[in-house]
mmCIF file of C-alpha atoms and ligand atoms in Angstrom:
data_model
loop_
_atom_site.group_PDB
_atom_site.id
_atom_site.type_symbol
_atom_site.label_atom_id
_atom_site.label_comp_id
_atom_site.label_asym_id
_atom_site.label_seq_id
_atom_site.Cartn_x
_atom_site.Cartn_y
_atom_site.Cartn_z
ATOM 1 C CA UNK T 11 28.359 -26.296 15.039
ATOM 2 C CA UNK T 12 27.507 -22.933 13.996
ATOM 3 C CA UNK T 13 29.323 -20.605 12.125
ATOM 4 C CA UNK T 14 30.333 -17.482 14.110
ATOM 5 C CA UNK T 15 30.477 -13.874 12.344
ATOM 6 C CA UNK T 16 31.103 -11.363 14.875
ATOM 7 C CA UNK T 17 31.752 -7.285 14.668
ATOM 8 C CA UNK T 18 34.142 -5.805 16.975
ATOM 9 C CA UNK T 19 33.561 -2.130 17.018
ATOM 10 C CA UNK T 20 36.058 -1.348 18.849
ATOM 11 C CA UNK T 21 36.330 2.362 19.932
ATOM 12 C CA UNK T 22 33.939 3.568 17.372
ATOM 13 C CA UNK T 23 30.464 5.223 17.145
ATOM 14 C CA UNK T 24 28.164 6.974 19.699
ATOM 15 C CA UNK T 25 24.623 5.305 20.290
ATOM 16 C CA UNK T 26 22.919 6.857 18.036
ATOM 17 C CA UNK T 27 25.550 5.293 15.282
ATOM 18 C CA UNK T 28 25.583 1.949 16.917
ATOM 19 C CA UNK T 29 21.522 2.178 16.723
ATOM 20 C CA UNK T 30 21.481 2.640 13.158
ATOM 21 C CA UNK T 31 23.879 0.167 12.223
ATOM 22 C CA UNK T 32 22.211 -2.346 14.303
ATOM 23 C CA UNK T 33 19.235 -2.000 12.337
ATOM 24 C CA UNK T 34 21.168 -1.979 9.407
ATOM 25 C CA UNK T 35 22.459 -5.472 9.751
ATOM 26 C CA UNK T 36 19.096 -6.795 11.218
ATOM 27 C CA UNK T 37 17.044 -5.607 8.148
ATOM 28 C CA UNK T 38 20.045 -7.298 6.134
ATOM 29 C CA UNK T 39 20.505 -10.636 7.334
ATOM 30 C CA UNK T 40 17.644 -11.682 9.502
ATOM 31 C CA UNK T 41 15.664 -12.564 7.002
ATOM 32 C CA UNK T 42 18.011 -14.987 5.504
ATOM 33 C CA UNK T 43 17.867 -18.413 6.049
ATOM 34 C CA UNK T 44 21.184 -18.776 7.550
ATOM 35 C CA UNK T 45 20.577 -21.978 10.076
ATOM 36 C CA UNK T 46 24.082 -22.601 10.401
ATOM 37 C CA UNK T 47 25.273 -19.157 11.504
ATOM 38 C CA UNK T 48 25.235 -16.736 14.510
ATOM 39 C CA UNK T 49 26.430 -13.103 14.702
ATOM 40 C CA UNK T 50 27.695 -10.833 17.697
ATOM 41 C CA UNK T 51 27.903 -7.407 18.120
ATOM 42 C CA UNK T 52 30.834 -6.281 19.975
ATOM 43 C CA UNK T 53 29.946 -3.051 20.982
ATOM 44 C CA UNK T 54 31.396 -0.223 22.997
ATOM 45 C CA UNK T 55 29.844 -0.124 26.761
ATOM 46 C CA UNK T 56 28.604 3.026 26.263
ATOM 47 C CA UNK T 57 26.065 1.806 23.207
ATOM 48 C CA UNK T 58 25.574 -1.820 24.933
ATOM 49 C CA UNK T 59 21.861 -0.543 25.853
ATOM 50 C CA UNK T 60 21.232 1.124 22.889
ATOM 51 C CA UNK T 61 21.733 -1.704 20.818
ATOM 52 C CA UNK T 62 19.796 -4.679 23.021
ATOM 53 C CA UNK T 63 16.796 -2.083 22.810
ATOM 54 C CA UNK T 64 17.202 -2.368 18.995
ATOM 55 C CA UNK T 65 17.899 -6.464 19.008
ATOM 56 C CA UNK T 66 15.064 -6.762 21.705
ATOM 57 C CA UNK T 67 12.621 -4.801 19.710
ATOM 58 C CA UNK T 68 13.211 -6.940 16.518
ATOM 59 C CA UNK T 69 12.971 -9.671 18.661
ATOM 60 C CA UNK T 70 16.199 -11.442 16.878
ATOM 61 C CA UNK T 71 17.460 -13.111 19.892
ATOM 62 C CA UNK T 72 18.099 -16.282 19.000
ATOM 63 C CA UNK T 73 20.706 -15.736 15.900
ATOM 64 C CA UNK T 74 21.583 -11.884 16.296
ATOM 65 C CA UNK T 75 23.669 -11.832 19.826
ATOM 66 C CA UNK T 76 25.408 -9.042 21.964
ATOM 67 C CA UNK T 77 28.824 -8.755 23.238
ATOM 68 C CA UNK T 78 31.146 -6.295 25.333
ATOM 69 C CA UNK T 79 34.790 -5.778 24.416
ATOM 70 C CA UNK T 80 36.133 -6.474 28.026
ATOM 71 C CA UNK T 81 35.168 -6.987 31.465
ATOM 72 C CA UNK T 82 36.672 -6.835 34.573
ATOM 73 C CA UNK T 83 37.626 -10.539 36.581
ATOM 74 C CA UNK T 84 34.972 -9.870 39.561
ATOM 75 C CA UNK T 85 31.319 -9.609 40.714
ATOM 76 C CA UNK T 86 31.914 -5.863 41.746
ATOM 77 C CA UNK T 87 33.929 -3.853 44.137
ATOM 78 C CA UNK T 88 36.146 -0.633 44.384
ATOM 79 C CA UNK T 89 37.832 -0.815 40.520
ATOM 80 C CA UNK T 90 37.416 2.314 39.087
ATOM 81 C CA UNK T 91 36.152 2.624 35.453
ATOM 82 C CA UNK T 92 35.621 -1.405 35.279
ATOM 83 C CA UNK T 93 33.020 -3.122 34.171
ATOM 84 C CA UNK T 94 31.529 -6.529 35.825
ATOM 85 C CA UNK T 95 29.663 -9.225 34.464
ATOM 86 C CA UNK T 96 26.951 -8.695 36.190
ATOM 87 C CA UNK T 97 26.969 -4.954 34.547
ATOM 88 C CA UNK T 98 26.604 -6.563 31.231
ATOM 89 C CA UNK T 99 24.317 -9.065 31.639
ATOM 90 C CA UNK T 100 21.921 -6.326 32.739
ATOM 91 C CA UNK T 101 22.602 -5.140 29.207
ATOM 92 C CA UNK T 102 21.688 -8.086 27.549
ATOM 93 C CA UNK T 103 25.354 -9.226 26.810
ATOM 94 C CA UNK T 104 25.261 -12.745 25.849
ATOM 95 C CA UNK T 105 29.378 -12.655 25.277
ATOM 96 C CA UNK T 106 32.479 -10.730 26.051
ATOM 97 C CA UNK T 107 35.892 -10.831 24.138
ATOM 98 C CA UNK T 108 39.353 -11.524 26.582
ATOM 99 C CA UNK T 109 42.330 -10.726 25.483
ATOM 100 C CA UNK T 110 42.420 -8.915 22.283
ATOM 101 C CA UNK T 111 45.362 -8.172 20.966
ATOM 102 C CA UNK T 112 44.660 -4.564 21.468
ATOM 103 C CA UNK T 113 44.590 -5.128 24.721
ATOM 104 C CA UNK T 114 47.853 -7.209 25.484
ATOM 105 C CA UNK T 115 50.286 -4.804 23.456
ATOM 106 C CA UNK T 116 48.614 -1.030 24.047
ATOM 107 C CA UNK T 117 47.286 -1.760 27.474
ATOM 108 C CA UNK T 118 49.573 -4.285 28.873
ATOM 109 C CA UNK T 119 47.331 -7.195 29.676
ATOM 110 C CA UNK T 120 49.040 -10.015 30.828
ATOM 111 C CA UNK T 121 48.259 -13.969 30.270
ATOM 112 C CA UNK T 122 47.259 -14.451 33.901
ATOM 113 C CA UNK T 123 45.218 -11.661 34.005
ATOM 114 C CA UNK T 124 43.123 -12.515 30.455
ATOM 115 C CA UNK T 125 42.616 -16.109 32.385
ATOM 116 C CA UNK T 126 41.260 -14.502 34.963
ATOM 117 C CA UNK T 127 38.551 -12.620 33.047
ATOM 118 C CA UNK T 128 37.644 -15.407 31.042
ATOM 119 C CA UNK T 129 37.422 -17.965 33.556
ATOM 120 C CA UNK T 130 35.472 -15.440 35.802
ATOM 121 C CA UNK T 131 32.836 -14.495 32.939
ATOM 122 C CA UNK T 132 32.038 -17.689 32.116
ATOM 123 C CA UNK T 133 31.458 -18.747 35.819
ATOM 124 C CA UNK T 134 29.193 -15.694 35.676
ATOM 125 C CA UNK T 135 27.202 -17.246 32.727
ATOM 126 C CA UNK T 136 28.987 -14.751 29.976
ATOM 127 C CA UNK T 137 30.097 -16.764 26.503
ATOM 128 C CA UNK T 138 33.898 -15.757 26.235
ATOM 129 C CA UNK T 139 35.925 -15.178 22.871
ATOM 130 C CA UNK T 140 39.323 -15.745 24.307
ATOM 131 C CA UNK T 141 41.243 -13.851 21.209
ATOM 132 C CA UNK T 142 45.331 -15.144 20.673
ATOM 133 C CA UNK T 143 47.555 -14.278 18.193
ATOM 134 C CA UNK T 144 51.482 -13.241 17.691
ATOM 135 C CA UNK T 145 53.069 -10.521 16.369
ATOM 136 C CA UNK T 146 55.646 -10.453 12.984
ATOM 137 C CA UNK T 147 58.492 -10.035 15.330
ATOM 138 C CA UNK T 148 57.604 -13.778 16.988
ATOM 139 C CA UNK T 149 56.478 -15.187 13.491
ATOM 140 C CA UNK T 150 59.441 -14.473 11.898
ATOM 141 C CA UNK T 151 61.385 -15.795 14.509
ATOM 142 C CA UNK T 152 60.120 -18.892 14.671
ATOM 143 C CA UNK T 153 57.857 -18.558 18.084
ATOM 144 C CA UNK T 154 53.899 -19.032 16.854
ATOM 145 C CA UNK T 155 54.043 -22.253 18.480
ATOM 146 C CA UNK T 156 55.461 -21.050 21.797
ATOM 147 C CA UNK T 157 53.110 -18.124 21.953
ATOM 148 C CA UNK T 158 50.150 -19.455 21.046
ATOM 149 C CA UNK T 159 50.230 -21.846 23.611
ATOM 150 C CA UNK T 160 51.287 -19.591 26.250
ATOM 151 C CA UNK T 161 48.289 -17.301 25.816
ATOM 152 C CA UNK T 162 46.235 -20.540 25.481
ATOM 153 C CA UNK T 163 47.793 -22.076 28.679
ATOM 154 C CA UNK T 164 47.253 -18.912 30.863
ATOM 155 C CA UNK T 165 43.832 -18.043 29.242
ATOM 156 C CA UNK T 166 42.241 -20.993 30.172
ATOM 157 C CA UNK T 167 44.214 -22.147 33.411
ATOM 158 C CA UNK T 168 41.268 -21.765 35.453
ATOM 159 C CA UNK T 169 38.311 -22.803 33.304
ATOM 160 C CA UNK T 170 36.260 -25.892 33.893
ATOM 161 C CA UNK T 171 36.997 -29.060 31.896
ATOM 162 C CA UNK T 172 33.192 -29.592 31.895
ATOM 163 C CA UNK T 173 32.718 -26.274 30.086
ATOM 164 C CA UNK T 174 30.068 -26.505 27.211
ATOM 165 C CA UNK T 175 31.811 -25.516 24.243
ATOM 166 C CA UNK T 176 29.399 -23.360 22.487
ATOM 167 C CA UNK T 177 30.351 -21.143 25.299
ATOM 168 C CA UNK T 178 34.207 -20.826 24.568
ATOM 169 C CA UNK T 179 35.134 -19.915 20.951
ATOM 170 C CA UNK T 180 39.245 -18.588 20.354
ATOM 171 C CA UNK T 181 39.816 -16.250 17.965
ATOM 172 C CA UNK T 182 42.949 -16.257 16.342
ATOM 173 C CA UNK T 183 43.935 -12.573 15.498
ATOM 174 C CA UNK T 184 48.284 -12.605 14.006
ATOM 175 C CA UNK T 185 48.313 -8.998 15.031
ATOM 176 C CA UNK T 186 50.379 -8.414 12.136
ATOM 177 C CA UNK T 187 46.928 -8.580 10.131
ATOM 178 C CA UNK T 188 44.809 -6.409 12.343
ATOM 179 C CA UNK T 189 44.104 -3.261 10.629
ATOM 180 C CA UNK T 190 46.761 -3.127 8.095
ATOM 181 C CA UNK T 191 44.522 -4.819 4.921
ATOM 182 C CA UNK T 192 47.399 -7.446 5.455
ATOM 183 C CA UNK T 193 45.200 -10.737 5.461
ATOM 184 C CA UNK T 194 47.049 -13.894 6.396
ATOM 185 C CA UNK T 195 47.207 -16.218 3.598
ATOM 186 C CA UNK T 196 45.336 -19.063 3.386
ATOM 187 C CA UNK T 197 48.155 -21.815 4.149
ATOM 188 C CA UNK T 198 49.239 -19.694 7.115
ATOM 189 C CA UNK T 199 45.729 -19.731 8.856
ATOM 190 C CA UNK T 200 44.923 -23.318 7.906
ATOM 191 C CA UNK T 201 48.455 -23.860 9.904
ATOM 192 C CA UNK T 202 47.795 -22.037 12.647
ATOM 193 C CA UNK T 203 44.467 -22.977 13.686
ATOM 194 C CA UNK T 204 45.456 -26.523 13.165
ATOM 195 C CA UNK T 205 47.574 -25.704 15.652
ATOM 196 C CA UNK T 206 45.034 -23.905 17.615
ATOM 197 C CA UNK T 207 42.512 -26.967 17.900
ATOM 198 C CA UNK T 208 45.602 -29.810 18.736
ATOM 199 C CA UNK T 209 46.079 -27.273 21.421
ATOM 200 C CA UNK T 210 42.422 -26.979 22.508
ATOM 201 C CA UNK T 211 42.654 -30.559 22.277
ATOM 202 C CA UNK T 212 44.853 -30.823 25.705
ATOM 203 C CA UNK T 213 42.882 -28.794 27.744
ATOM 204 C CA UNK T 214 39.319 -29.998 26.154
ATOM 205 C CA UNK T 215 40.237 -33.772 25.335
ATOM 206 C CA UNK T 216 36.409 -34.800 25.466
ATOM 207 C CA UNK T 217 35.035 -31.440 23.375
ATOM 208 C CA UNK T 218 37.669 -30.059 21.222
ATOM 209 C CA UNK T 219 35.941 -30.973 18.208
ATOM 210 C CA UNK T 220 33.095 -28.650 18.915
ATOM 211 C CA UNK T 221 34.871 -25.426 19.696
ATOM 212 C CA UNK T 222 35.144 -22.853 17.132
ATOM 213 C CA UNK T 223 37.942 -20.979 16.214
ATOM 214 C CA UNK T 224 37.768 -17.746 14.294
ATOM 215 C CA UNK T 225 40.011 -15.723 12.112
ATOM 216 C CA UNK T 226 40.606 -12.174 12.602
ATOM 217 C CA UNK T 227 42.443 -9.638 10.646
ATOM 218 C CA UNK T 228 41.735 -7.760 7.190
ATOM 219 C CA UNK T 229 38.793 -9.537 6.846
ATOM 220 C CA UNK T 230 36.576 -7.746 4.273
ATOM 221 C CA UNK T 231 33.432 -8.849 1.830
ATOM 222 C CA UNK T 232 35.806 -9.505 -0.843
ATOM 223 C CA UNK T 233 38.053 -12.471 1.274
ATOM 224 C CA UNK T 234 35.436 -13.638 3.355
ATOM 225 C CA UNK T 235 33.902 -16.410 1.502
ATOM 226 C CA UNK T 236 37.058 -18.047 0.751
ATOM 227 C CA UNK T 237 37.952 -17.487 4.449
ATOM 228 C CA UNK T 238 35.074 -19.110 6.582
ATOM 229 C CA UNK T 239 35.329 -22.196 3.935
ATOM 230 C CA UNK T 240 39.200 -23.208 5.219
ATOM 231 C CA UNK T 241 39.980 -26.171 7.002
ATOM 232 C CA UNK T 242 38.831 -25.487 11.136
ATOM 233 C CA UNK T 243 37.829 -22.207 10.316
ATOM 234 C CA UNK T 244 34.810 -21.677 12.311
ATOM 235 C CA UNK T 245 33.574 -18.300 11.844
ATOM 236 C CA UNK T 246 35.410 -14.618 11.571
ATOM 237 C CA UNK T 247 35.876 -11.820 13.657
ATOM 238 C CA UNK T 248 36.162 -8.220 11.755
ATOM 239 C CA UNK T 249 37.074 -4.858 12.916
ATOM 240 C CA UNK T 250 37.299 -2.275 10.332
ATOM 241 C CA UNK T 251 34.632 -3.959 7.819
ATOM 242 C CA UNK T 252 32.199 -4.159 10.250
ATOM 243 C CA UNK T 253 31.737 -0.644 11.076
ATOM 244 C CA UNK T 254 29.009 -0.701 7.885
ATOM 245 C CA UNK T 255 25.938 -2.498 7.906
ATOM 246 C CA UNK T 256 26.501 -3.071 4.068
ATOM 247 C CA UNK T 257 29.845 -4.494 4.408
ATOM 248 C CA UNK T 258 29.402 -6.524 7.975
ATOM 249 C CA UNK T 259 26.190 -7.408 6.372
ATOM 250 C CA UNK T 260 27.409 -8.913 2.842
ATOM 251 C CA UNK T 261 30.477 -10.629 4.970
ATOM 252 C CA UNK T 262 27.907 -12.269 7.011
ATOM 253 C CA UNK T 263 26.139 -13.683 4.087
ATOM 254 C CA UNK T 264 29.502 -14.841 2.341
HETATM 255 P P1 LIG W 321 40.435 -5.584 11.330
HETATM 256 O O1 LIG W 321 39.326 -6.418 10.725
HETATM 257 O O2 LIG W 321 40.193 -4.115 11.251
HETATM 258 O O3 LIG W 321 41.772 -6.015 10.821
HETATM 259 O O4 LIG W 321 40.436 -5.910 12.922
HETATM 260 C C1 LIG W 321 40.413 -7.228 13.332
HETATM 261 C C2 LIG W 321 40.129 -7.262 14.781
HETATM 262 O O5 LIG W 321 40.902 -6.780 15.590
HETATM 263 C C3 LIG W 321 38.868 -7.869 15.224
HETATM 264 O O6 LIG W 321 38.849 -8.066 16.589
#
């Protein structure tokens, strides 16, 4: 199973930023023999082309991957301002991310609706990270349990059972760590995603082994390397650090 480091860019940078830090991390970490590990680009729509002109150029296809931040839960139709999957894999997306936290508390996403995106990308041959995670609020009162496996129950209510599991990864995201340089501590994650795969476990009895499970949240080239090394930590998903091709580039490498 391969590691997973993946850059979520958010709402950040115009193409001609997303260009050069593409290149940045290609001339960083393509060269290294790094077998065991892939890397996505989450990028805004807007710089999707941009940057698969860059990766296709450098012809780094095969460990250097592209990803959109959302997508909308059909083929296409009259949605205004959505995005299909068929719209991205024009651009060379290879994944998509469903249900970022950022999305459930500022935009209102719902369970349902998160299950419906990621069951409907992968039928339309996207890779999904489906992203979880609770607040302080339900951590402190004694809820990760009950929300984790809410989200997980919605999120993938309608996926196959069949599904190959490089092609589903979760991300676990407490949003309590997401941008605040508050990085869970190294008990709490091993805890929750042990949690996280005896969960996967009921829905994926036959393939649970072989789905990864990131951590998200305050991840920075200083805490990766002790981060990716914990117990069913399969990879890391970083926001604010990944905005540099340095620092993405040296948490990659960790
Ligand atoms: P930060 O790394 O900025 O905390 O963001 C994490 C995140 O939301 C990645 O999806």
């Amino acid at each position: 199973m391969k590691k997973m480091i993946a850059a979520n860019w958010k709402m950040y940078k115009t193409r001609r930023e997303a260009v050069q830090t593409t290149a940045g991390i290609i001339t960083n970490i393509l060269g290294k023999r790094l077998e065991d590990r892939e890397f996505v680009i989450f990028a805004p729509f807007t710089a999707l082309q941009s940057c698969a002109d860059v990766l296709n150029a450098e012809a780094s296809g095969s460990r250097l991957f592209l990803g959109a931040q959302d997508v909308y839960p059909a083929g296409e139709g009259a949605f205004t301002g959505e995005i299909s999957p068929v719209m991205l894999l024009d651009c060379s997306c290879a994944w998509v991310l469903a249900g970022h936290s950022e999305r459930r508390h500022l935009l209102g996403e719902s369970d349902e609706f998160i299950g419906k995106k990621t069951a409907f990308a992968l039928e339309s041959g996207l890779n999904v990270v489906l992203c979880i995670g609770e607040t302080l609020v339900e951590r402190e009162s004694g809820q990760l349990e009950r929300v984790l496996s809410g989200q997980m129950s919605a999120g993938l209510a309608a996926v196959p059972k069949d599904i190959k599991p490089s092609r589903l990864v979760f991300a676990y995201e407490p949003v309590w760590a997401i941008g605040t340089g508050k990085v869970a501590g190294s008990e709490e994650i091993m805890e929750a995603h042990a949690l996280v795969r005896r969960l996967i476990k009921n829905f994926f009895p036959l393939q649970y082994a072989h789905m990864r499970i990131l951590y998200g949240g305050s991840v920075k080239p200083d805490n990766a390397g002790q981060l990716i090394k914990l117990d069913n930590v399969d990879g890391l998903l970083v926001g604010g650090a990944s905005m540099e091709a340095e620092s993405f580039s040296r948490i990659a490498l960790a």
